[in-house]
Tab-separated table of C-alpha atoms in Angstrom:
chain	number	residue	atom	x	y	z
A	1	MET	CA	13.780	-3.816	-0.330
A	2	THR	CA	11.651	-2.358	2.455
A	3	LEU	CA	8.485	-0.596	1.313
A	4	VAL	CA	6.720	1.844	3.639
A	5	VAL	CA	3.043	2.137	2.713
A	6	ASP	CA	0.297	4.497	3.859
A	7	PHE	CA	-3.235	3.092	3.936
A	8	ASP	CA	-6.158	5.489	3.339
A	9	GLY	CA	-5.981	6.968	-0.153
A	10	THR	CA	-2.966	4.804	-0.939
A	11	CYS	CA	-4.143	1.200	-0.545
A	12	VAL	CA	-7.869	1.976	-0.534
A	13	THR	CA	-10.068	4.963	-1.294
A	14	HIS	CA	-10.487	7.579	1.434
A	15	GLU	CA	-13.453	6.496	3.545
A	16	TYR	CA	-11.988	6.768	7.044
A	17	PRO	CA	-12.897	5.500	9.588
A	18	ASN	CA	-14.284	2.773	7.318
A	19	ILE	CA	-12.100	0.753	4.988
A	20	GLY	CA	-12.332	2.211	1.487
A	21	LYS	CA	-12.611	0.394	-1.807
A	22	ASP	CA	-9.638	-1.451	-3.283
A	23	ILE	CA	-7.681	0.633	-5.789
A	24	GLY	CA	-5.069	-1.812	-7.048
A	25	ALA	CA	-2.600	-1.924	-4.177
A	26	ALA	CA	-3.152	-5.568	-3.252
A	27	PRO	CA	-1.945	-7.184	-6.510
A	28	VAL	CA	1.212	-5.068	-6.520
A	29	LEU	CA	2.039	-5.423	-2.826
A	30	LYS	CA	1.237	-9.152	-2.791
A	31	ARG	CA	3.555	-9.800	-5.726
A	32	LEU	CA	6.333	-7.693	-4.148
A	33	SER	CA	5.908	-9.514	-0.847
A	34	ASP	CA	6.026	-12.874	-2.636
A	35	LYS	CA	9.365	-11.781	-4.103
A	36	GLY	CA	10.778	-11.174	-0.610
A	37	HIS	CA	10.264	-7.429	-0.265
A	38	ARG	CA	9.196	-6.273	3.208
A	39	ILE	CA	6.125	-4.104	3.711
A	40	ILE	CA	5.636	-1.687	6.576
A	41	LEU	CA	2.184	-0.214	7.150
A	42	PHE	CA	2.734	3.461	8.067
A	43	THR	CA	-0.624	5.062	8.804
A	44	MET	CA	-2.395	7.623	10.973
A	45	ARG	CA	-4.961	4.964	11.947
A	46	SER	CA	-4.775	4.121	15.625
A	47	GLU	CA	-5.673	1.472	18.139
A	48	SER	CA	-8.862	1.953	20.097
A	49	THR	CA	-8.851	3.905	23.303
A	50	GLY	CA	-11.981	3.010	25.181
A	51	ASP	CA	-15.148	3.164	23.104
A	52	GLU	CA	-13.424	4.065	19.833
A	53	ARG	CA	-12.938	1.623	16.963
A	54	ASN	CA	-9.548	0.043	16.483
A	55	THR	CA	-9.087	1.468	13.004
A	56	LEU	CA	-5.446	0.396	12.948
A	57	GLN	CA	-6.409	-3.251	13.415
A	58	GLU	CA	-8.954	-2.901	10.605
A	59	ALA	CA	-6.161	-1.803	8.260
A	60	VAL	CA	-3.904	-4.623	9.472
A	61	ASP	CA	-6.758	-7.054	8.828
A	62	TRP	CA	-7.081	-5.724	5.259
A	63	PHE	CA	-3.484	-6.825	4.611
A	64	LYS	CA	-4.090	-10.153	6.346
A	65	ASN	CA	-7.217	-10.802	4.258
A	66	LYS	CA	-5.193	-10.099	1.099
A	67	ASN	CA	-2.438	-12.520	2.263
A	68	ILE	CA	0.108	-9.692	2.372
A	69	PRO	CA	2.386	-10.123	5.383
A	70	LEU	CA	3.478	-6.986	7.199
A	71	TYR	CA	7.080	-6.636	8.309
A	72	GLY	CA	6.118	-3.784	10.619
A	73	ILE	CA	3.244	-1.590	11.696
A	74	ASN	CA	4.123	2.092	12.050
A	75	GLU	CA	7.725	1.112	12.660
A	76	ASN	CA	10.622	-0.752	11.107
A	77	PRO	CA	11.362	-3.422	13.715
A	78	SER	CA	15.006	-3.776	12.667
A	79	GLN	CA	16.020	-0.118	12.914
A	80	HIS	CA	16.036	0.099	16.712
A	81	SER	CA	19.535	-1.361	16.822
A	82	TRP	CA	21.001	1.608	14.946
A	83	THR	CA	18.677	4.601	15.506
A	84	SER	CA	16.123	5.942	17.947
A	85	SER	CA	14.271	7.866	15.219
A	86	PRO	CA	10.484	7.374	15.255
A	87	LYS	CA	10.333	7.559	11.440
A	88	ALA	CA	10.053	4.106	9.901
A	89	HIS	CA	13.090	3.505	7.705
A	90	GLY	CA	12.434	2.112	4.254
A	91	ASN	CA	13.775	2.126	0.710
A	92	LEU	CA	10.567	3.396	-0.917
A	93	TYR	CA	7.590	5.257	0.550
A	94	PHE	CA	4.083	5.101	-0.898
A	95	ASP	CA	1.732	7.837	0.318
A	96	ASP	CA	-1.041	9.681	-1.480
A	97	HIS	CA	0.038	12.904	0.259
A	98	ALA	CA	3.633	12.720	-0.963
A	99	PHE	CA	4.762	15.256	-3.523
A	100	GLY	CA	4.917	13.589	-6.928
A	101	ALA	CA	2.802	10.590	-5.908
A	102	PRO	CA	1.141	8.977	-8.938
A	103	MET	CA	-2.531	9.844	-8.594
A	104	LYS	CA	-5.619	9.051	-10.613
A	105	LYS	CA	-9.116	10.555	-10.721
A	106	ASN	CA	-12.273	8.602	-11.474
A	107	VAL	CA	-15.366	9.943	-13.262
A	108	LYS	CA	-16.907	10.971	-9.915
A	109	GLY	CA	-13.862	13.125	-9.177
A	110	ASP	CA	-12.428	10.891	-6.439
A	111	VAL	CA	-8.636	10.967	-6.345
A	112	TYR	CA	-6.646	7.884	-5.376
A	113	TYR	CA	-3.194	6.311	-5.718
A	114	ASP	CA	-2.353	4.980	-9.189
A	115	TRP	CA	-0.986	1.483	-8.642
A	116	ALA	CA	-0.782	0.786	-12.386
A	117	THR	CA	1.976	3.402	-12.560
A	118	VAL	CA	3.704	1.763	-9.585
A	119	ALA	CA	3.494	-1.665	-11.231
A	120	ASP	CA	5.001	-0.215	-14.397
A	121	PHE	CA	7.837	1.302	-12.348
A	122	PHE	CA	8.704	-2.141	-10.975
A	123	ARG	CA	8.431	-3.626	-14.480
A	124	ARG	CA	10.950	-1.080	-15.754
A	125	LEU	CA	13.279	-2.048	-12.882
A	126	ASN	CA	12.904	-5.709	-13.964
A	127	ILE	CA	11.409	-6.594	-10.592
A	128	PHE	CA	8.241	-7.622	-12.443
A	129	SER	CA	8.573	-9.519	-15.691
A	130	GLU	CA	6.432	-8.499	-18.650
A	131	SER	CA	4.016	-11.377	-18.007
A	132	GLU	CA	3.815	-10.563	-14.273
A	133	TYR	CA	3.161	-6.931	-15.111
A	134	ASP	CA	0.398	-7.920	-17.556
A	135	GLU	CA	-1.275	-10.078	-14.875
A	136	ILE	CA	-1.019	-7.339	-12.260
A	137	ALA	CA	-2.289	-4.676	-14.664
A	138	GLU	CA	-5.344	-6.827	-15.404
A	139	GLU	CA	-6.021	-7.328	-11.670
A	140	ILE	CA	-5.731	-3.576	-11.061
A	141	LYS	CA	-8.072	-2.866	-13.968
A	142	ASN	CA	-10.659	-5.238	-12.475
A	143	GLU	CA	-10.350	-3.650	-9.011
A	144	ILE	CA	-10.810	-0.065	-10.154
A	145	GLU	CA	-13.402	-0.760	-12.846
A	146	ASN	CA	-16.358	0.209	-10.653
A	147	LEU	CA	-14.890	3.079	-8.638
């Protein structure tokens, strides 16, 4: 399965141009990647032009530091043989601005993507076993504990 994933507000809290705090994406995406699913980073972050920061590379580095390989960055590299569409093709899209996206609010009122709900979705599809889900849920709990 190819998963298309936004970054700010989806993988980390919204703190652009800085990298936000982890919100539980890494344990889920790492486990999915380990199972052979492909991840495409699909973000509004961009490469530097002159004196600006390369905020896209900072997001790519976040994935690298979490040992989550990216199949593509703002594109699906395999779709060029069958379409010229600029939209990255994927089986599932994860974006905090998508209608119906699972969102969570902390005590400070910050809203962010709810990766525990995503992990449960994959458990119900039998992509994650019960024990894998329990491990991931614990990792997510530890990541979001101090938000």
